[in-house]
PDB file of C-alpha atoms in Angstrom:
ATOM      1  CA  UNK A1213       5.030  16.367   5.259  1.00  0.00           C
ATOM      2  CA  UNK A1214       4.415  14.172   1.871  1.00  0.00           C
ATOM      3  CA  UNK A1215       7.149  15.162  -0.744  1.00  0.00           C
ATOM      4  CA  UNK A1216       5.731  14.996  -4.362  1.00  0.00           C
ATOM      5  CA  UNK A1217       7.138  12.511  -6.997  1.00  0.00           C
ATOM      6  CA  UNK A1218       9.987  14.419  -8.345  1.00  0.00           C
ATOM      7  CA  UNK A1219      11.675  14.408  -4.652  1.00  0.00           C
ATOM      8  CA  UNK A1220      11.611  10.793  -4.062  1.00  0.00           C
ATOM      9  CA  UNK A1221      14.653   9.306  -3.257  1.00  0.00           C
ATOM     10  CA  UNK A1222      16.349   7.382  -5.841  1.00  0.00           C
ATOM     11  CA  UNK A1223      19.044   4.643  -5.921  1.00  0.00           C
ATOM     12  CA  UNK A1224      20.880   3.706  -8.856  1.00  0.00           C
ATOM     13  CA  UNK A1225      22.805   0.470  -9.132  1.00  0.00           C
ATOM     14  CA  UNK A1226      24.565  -1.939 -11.732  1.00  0.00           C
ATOM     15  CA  UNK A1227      22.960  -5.410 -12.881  1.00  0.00           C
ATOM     16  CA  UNK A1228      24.666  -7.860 -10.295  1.00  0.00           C
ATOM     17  CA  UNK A1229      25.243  -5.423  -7.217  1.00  0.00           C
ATOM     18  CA  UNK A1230      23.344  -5.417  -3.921  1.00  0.00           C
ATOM     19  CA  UNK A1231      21.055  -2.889  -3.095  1.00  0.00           C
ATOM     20  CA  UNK A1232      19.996  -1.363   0.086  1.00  0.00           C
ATOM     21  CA  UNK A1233      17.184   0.580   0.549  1.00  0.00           C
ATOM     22  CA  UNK A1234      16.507   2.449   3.819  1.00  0.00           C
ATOM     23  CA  UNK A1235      13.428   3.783   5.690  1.00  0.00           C
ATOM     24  CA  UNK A1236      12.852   5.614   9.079  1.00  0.00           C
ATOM     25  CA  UNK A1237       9.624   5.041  10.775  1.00  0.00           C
ATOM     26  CA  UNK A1238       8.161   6.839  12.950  1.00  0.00           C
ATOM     27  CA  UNK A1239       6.143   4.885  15.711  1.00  0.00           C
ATOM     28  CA  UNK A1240       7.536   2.990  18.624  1.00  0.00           C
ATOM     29  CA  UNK A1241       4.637   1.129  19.022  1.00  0.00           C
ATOM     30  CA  UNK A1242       4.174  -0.098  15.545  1.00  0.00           C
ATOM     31  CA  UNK A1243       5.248  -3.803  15.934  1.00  0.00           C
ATOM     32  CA  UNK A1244       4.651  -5.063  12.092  1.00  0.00           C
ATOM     33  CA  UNK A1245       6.856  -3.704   8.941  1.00  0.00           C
ATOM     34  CA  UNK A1246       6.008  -4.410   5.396  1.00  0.00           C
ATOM     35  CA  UNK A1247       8.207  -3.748   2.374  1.00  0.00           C
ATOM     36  CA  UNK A1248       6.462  -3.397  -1.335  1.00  0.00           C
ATOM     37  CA  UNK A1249       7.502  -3.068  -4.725  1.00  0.00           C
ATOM     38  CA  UNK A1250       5.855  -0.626  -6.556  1.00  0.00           C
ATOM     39  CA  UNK A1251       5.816  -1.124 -10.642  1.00  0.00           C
ATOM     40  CA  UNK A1252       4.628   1.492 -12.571  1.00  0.00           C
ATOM     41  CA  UNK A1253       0.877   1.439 -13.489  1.00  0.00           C
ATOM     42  CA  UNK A1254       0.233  -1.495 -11.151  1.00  0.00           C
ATOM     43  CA  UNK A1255      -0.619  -2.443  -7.613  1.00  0.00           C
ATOM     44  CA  UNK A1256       1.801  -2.635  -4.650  1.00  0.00           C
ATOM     45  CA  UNK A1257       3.482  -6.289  -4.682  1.00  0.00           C
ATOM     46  CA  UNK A1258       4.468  -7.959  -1.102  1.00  0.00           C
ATOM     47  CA  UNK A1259       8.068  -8.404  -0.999  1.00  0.00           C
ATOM     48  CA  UNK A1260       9.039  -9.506   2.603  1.00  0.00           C
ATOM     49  CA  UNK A1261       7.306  -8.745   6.235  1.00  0.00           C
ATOM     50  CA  UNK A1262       8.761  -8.546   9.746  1.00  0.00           C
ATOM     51  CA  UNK A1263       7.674  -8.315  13.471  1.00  0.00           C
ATOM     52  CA  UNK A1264       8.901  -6.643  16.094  1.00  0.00           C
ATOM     53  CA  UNK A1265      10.336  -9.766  17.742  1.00  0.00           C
ATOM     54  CA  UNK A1266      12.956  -9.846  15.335  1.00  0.00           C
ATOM     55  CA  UNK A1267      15.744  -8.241  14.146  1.00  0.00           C
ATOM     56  CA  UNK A1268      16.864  -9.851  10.482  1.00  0.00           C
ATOM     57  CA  UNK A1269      14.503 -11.912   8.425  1.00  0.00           C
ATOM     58  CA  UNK A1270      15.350 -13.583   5.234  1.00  0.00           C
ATOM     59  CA  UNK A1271      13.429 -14.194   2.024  1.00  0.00           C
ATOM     60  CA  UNK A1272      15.202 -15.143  -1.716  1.00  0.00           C
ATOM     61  CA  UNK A1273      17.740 -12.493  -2.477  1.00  0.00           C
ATOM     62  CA  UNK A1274      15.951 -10.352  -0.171  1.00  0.00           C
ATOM     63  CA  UNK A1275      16.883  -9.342   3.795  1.00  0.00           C
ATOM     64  CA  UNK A1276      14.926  -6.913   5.500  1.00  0.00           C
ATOM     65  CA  UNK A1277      17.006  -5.268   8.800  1.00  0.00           C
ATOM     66  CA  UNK A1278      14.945  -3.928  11.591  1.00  0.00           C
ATOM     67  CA  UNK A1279      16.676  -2.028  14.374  1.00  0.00           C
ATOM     68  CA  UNK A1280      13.587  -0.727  17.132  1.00  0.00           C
ATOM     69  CA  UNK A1281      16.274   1.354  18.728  1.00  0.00           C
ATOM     70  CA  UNK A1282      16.792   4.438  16.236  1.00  0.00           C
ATOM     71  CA  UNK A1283      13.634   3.218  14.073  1.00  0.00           C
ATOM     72  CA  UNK A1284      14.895   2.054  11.382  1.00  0.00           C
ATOM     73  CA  UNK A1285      14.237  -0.618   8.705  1.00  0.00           C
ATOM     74  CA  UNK A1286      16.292  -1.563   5.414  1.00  0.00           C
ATOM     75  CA  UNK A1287      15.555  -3.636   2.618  1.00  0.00           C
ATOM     76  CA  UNK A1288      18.629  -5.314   1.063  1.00  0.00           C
ATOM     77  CA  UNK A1289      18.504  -6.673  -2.429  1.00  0.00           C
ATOM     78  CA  UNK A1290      21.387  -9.661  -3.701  1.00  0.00           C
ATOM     79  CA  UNK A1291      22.449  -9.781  -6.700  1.00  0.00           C
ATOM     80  CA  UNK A1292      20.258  -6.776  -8.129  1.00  0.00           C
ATOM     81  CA  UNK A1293      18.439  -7.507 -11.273  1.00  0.00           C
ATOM     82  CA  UNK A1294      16.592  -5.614 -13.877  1.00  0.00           C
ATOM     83  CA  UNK A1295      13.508  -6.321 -13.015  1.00  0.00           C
ATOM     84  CA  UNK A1296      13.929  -5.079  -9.686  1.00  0.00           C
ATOM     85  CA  UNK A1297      13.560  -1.397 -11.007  1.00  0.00           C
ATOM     86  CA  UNK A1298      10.927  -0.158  -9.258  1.00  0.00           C
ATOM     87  CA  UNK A1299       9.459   1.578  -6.412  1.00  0.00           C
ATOM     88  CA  UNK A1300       9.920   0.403  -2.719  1.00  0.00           C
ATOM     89  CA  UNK A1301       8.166   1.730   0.200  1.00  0.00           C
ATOM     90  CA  UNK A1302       8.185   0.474   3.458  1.00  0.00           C
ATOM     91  CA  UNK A1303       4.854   0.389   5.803  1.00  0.00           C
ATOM     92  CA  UNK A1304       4.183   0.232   9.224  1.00  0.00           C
ATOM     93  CA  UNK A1305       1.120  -0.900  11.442  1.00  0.00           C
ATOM     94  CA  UNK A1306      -0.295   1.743  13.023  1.00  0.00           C
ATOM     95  CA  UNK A1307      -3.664   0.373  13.709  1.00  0.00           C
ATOM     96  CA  UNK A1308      -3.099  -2.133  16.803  1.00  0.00           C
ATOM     97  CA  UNK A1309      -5.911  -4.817  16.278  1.00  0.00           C
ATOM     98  CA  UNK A1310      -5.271  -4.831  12.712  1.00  0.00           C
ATOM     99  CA  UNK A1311      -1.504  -5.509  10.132  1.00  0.00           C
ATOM    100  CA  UNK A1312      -3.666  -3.814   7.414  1.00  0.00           C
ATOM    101  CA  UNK A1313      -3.996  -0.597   8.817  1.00  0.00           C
ATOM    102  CA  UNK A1314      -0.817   1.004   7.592  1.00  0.00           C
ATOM    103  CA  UNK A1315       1.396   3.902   6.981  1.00  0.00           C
ATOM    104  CA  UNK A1316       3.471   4.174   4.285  1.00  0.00           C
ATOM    105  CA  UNK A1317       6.606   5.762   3.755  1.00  0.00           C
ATOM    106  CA  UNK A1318       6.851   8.097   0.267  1.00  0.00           C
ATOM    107  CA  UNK A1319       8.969   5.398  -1.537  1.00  0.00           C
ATOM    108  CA  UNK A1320      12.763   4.955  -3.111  1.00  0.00           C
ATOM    109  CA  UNK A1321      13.074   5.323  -6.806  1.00  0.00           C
ATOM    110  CA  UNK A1322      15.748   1.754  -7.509  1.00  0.00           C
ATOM    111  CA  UNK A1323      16.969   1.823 -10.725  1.00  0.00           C
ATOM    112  CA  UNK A1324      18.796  -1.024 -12.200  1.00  0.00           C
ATOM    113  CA  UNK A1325      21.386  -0.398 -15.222  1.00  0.00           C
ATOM    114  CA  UNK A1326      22.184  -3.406 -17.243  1.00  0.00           C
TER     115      UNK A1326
ATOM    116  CA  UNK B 945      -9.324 -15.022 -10.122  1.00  0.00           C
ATOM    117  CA  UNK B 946      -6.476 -15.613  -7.598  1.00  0.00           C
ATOM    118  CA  UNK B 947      -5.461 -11.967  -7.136  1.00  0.00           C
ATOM    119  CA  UNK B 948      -7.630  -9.158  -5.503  1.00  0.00           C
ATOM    120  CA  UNK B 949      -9.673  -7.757  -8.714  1.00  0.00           C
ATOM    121  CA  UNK B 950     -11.130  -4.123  -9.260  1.00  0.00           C
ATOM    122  CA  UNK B 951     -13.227  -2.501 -11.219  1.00  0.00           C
ATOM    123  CA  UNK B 952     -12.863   0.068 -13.233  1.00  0.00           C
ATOM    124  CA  UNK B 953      -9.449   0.071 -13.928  1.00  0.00           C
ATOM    125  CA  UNK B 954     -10.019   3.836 -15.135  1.00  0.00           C
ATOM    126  CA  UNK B 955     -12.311   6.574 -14.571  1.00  0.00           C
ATOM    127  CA  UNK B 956     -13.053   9.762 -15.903  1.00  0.00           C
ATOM    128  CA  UNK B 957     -15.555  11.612 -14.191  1.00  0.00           C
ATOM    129  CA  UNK B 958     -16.861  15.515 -14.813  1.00  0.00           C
ATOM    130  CA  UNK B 959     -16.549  17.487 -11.254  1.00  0.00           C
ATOM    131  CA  UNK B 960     -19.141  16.940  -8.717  1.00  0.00           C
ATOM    132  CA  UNK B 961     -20.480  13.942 -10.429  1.00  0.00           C
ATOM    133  CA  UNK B 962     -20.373  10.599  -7.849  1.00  0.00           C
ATOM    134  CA  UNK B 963     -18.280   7.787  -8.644  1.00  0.00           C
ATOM    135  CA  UNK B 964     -18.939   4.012  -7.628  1.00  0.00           C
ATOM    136  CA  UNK B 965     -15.444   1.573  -7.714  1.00  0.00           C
ATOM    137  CA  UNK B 966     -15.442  -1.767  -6.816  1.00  0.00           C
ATOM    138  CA  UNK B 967     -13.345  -4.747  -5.043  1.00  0.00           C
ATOM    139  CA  UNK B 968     -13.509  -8.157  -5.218  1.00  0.00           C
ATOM    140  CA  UNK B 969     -10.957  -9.611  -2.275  1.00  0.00           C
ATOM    141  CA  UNK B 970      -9.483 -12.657  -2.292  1.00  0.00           C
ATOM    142  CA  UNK B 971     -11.443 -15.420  -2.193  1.00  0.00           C
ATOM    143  CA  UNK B 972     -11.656 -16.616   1.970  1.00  0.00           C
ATOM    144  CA  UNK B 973      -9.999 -13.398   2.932  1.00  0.00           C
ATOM    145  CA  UNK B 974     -12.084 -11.730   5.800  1.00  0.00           C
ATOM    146  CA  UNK B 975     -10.279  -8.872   5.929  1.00  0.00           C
ATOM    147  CA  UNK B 976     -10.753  -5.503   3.153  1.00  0.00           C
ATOM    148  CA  UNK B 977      -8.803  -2.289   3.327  1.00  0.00           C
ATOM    149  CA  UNK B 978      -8.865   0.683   0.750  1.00  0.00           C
ATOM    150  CA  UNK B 979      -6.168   2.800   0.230  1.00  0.00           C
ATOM    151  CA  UNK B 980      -5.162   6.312  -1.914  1.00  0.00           C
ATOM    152  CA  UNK B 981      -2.065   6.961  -3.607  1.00  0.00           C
ATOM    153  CA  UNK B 982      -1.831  10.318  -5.118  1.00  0.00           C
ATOM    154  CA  UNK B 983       0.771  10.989  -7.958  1.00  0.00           C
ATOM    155  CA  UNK B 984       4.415  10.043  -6.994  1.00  0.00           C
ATOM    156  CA  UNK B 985       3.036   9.439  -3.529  1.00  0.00           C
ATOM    157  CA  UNK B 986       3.070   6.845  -0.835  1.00  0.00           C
ATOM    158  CA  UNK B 987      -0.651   4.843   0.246  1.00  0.00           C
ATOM    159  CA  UNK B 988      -3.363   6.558   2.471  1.00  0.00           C
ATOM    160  CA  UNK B 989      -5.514   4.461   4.646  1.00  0.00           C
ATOM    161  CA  UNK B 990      -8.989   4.852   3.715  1.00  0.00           C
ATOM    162  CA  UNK B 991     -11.005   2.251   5.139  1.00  0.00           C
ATOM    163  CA  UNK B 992     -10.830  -1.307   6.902  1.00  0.00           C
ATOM    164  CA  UNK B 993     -13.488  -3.767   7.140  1.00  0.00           C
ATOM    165  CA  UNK B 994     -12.918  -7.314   9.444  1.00  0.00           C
ATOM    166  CA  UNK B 995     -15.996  -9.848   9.197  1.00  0.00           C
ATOM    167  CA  UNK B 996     -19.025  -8.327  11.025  1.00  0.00           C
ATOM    168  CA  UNK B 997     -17.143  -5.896  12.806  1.00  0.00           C
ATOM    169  CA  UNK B 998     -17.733  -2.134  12.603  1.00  0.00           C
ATOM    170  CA  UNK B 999     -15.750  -0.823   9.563  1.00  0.00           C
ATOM    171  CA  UNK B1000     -12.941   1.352  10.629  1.00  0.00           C
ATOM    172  CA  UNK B1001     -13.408   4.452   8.549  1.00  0.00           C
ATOM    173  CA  UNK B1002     -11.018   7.035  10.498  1.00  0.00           C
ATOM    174  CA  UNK B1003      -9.311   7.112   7.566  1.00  0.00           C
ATOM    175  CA  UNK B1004     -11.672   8.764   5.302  1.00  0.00           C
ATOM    176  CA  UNK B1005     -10.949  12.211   4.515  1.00  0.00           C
ATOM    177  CA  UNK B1006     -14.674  13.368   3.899  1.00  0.00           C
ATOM    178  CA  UNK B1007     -18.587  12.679   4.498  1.00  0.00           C
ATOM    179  CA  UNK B1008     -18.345  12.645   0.574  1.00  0.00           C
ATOM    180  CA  UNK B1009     -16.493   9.440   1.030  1.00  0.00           C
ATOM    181  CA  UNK B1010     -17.956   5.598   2.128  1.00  0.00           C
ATOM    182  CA  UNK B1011     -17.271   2.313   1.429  1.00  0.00           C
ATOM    183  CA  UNK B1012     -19.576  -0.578   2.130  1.00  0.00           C
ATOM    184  CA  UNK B1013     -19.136  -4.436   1.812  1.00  0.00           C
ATOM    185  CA  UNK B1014     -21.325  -7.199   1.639  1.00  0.00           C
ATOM    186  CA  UNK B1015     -20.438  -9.914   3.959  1.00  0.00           C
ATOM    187  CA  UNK B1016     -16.901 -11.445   3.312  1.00  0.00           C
ATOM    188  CA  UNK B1017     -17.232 -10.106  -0.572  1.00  0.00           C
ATOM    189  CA  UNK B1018     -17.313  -7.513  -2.436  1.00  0.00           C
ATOM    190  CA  UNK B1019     -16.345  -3.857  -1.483  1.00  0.00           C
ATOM    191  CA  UNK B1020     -17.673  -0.443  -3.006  1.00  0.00           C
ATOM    192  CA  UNK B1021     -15.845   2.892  -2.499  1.00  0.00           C
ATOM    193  CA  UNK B1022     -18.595   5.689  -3.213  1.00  0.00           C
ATOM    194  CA  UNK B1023     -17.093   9.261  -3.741  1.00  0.00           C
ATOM    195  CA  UNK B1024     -19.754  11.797  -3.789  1.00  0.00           C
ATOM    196  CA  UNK B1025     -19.828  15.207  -5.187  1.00  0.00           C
ATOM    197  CA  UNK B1026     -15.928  14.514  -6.836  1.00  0.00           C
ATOM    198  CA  UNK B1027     -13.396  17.396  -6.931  1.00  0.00           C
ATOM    199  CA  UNK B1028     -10.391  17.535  -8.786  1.00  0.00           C
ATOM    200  CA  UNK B1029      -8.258  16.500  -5.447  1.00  0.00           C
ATOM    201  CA  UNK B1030     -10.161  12.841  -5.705  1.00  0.00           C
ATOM    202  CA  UNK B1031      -7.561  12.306  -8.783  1.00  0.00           C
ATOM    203  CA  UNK B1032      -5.897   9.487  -7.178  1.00  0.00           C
ATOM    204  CA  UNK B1033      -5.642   5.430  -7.876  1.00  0.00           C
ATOM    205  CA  UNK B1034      -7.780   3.922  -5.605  1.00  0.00           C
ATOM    206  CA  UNK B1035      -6.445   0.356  -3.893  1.00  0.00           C
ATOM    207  CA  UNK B1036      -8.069  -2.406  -2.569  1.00  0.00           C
ATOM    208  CA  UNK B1037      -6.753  -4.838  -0.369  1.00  0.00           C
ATOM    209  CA  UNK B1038      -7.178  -8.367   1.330  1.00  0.00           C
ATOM    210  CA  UNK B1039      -6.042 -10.154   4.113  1.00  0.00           C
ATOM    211  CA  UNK B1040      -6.539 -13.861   5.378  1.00  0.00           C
ATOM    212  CA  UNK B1041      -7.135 -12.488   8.919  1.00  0.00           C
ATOM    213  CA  UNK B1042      -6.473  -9.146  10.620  1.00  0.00           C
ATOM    214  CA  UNK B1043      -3.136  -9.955  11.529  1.00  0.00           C
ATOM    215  CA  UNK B1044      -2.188 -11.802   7.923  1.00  0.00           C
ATOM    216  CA  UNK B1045       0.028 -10.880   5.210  1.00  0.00           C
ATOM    217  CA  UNK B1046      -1.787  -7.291   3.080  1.00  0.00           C
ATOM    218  CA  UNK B1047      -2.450  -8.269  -0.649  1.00  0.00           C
ATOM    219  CA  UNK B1048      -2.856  -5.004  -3.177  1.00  0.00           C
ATOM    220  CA  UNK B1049      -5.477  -5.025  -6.274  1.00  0.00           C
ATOM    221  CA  UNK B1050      -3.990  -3.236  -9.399  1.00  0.00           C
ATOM    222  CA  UNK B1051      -6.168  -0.409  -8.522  1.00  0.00           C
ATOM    223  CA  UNK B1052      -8.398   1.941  -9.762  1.00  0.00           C
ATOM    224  CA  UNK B1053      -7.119   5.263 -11.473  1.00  0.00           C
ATOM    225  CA  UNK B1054      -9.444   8.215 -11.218  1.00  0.00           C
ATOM    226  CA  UNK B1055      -9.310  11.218 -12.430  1.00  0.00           C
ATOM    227  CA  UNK B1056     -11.867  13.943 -12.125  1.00  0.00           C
ATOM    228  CA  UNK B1057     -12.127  17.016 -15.017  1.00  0.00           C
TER     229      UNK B1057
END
């Protein structure tokens, strides 16, 4: 089930590191994976998208990792800044005709220390 | 504006009062969805609205819950009868197409007394 806000899991890192942020989804069929940044008091913000057809998929200082065969999808952040405190979640389509139609993992708490 | 827009941006509202929010989508985006997020939570599917087509609702949690939209425009979430569980921020989203990249509102923050 849903864990509540203080259970979230949380990633600390230092100004200039990578990050990697991990998610397990759970539907075979889902075929679309979304990760968002999550500031507080604001809207969900698009970070980078990938389709089942692919494995890797690059963006700027972002790489999102998709492996179908144990489910599982990362988010890897260069050079960690900041501003990349946050929260992440991943999503997955669940709604066939539609990429809107998602479900949303409970989110990683990324903290960056100067 | 450029971004998905919503209105209010917070709401108090006495128990079993209705509440009324509303979404403007990107402009040219066909494609509406509203979404929950509870406190410290991931996003609930609510609602999903394509064109003309049939809203898909099989995300609403209640009959005190519905959502209608006017053409390609604007969207309004009703909440009947509110209970103190309804706290939540209430998201909008658009999309070019069905199968187009998900753009998030700001949201709208309820909270019921």
């Amino acid at each position: 089930g849903e864990s509540v806000g203080l259970h979230l899991p949380t990633l600390s890192v230092q100004e200039g590191d990578n990050s990697i942020i991990n998610c397990a989804y759970s539907n075979s069929a889902s075929d679309y994976f979304i990760w968002y940044k999550q500031e507080s008091g604001k809207g969900p913000q698009f970070i980078i998208d990938i389709r089942s057809n692919m494995d890797k998929r690059q963006g700027q200082r972002v790489t999102v990792l998709l492996n179908k065969t144990v489910k599982h999808l990362s988010l890897q952040i260069a050079a960690t800044q900041p501003g990349d405190s946050a929260v992440y979640f991943c999503a997955e389509n669940s709604g066939g005709t539609s990429y809107g139609k998602l479900t949303f993992g409970q989110g990683t708490i990324l903290t960056v220390h100067p | 504006g450029a971004g998905v827009s919503q209105s209010p941006s917070n709401k108090v509202t006495e128990k079993g009062k209705d509440v009324e929010l509303r979404c403007d989508p990107i402009s040219g985006h066909t494609a509406l969805y509203w979404y929950r997020q509870r406190l410290g939570q991931g996003l609930e599917f609510l609602i999903y609205f394509q064109g003309n087509s049939a809203p898909d609702k099989s995300g609403l949690p209640s009959d005190r819950f519905s959502a209608e939209r006017t053409g390609e425009s604007v969207s309004t979430l009703t909440i009947q009868r509110t209970q103190q569980e309804d706290s939540a921020v209430y998201l909008c989203a658009s999309s070019r197409g069905q199968l187009d990249t998900i753009y998030f509102g700001e949201g709208s923050w309820l909270t019921v007394v």
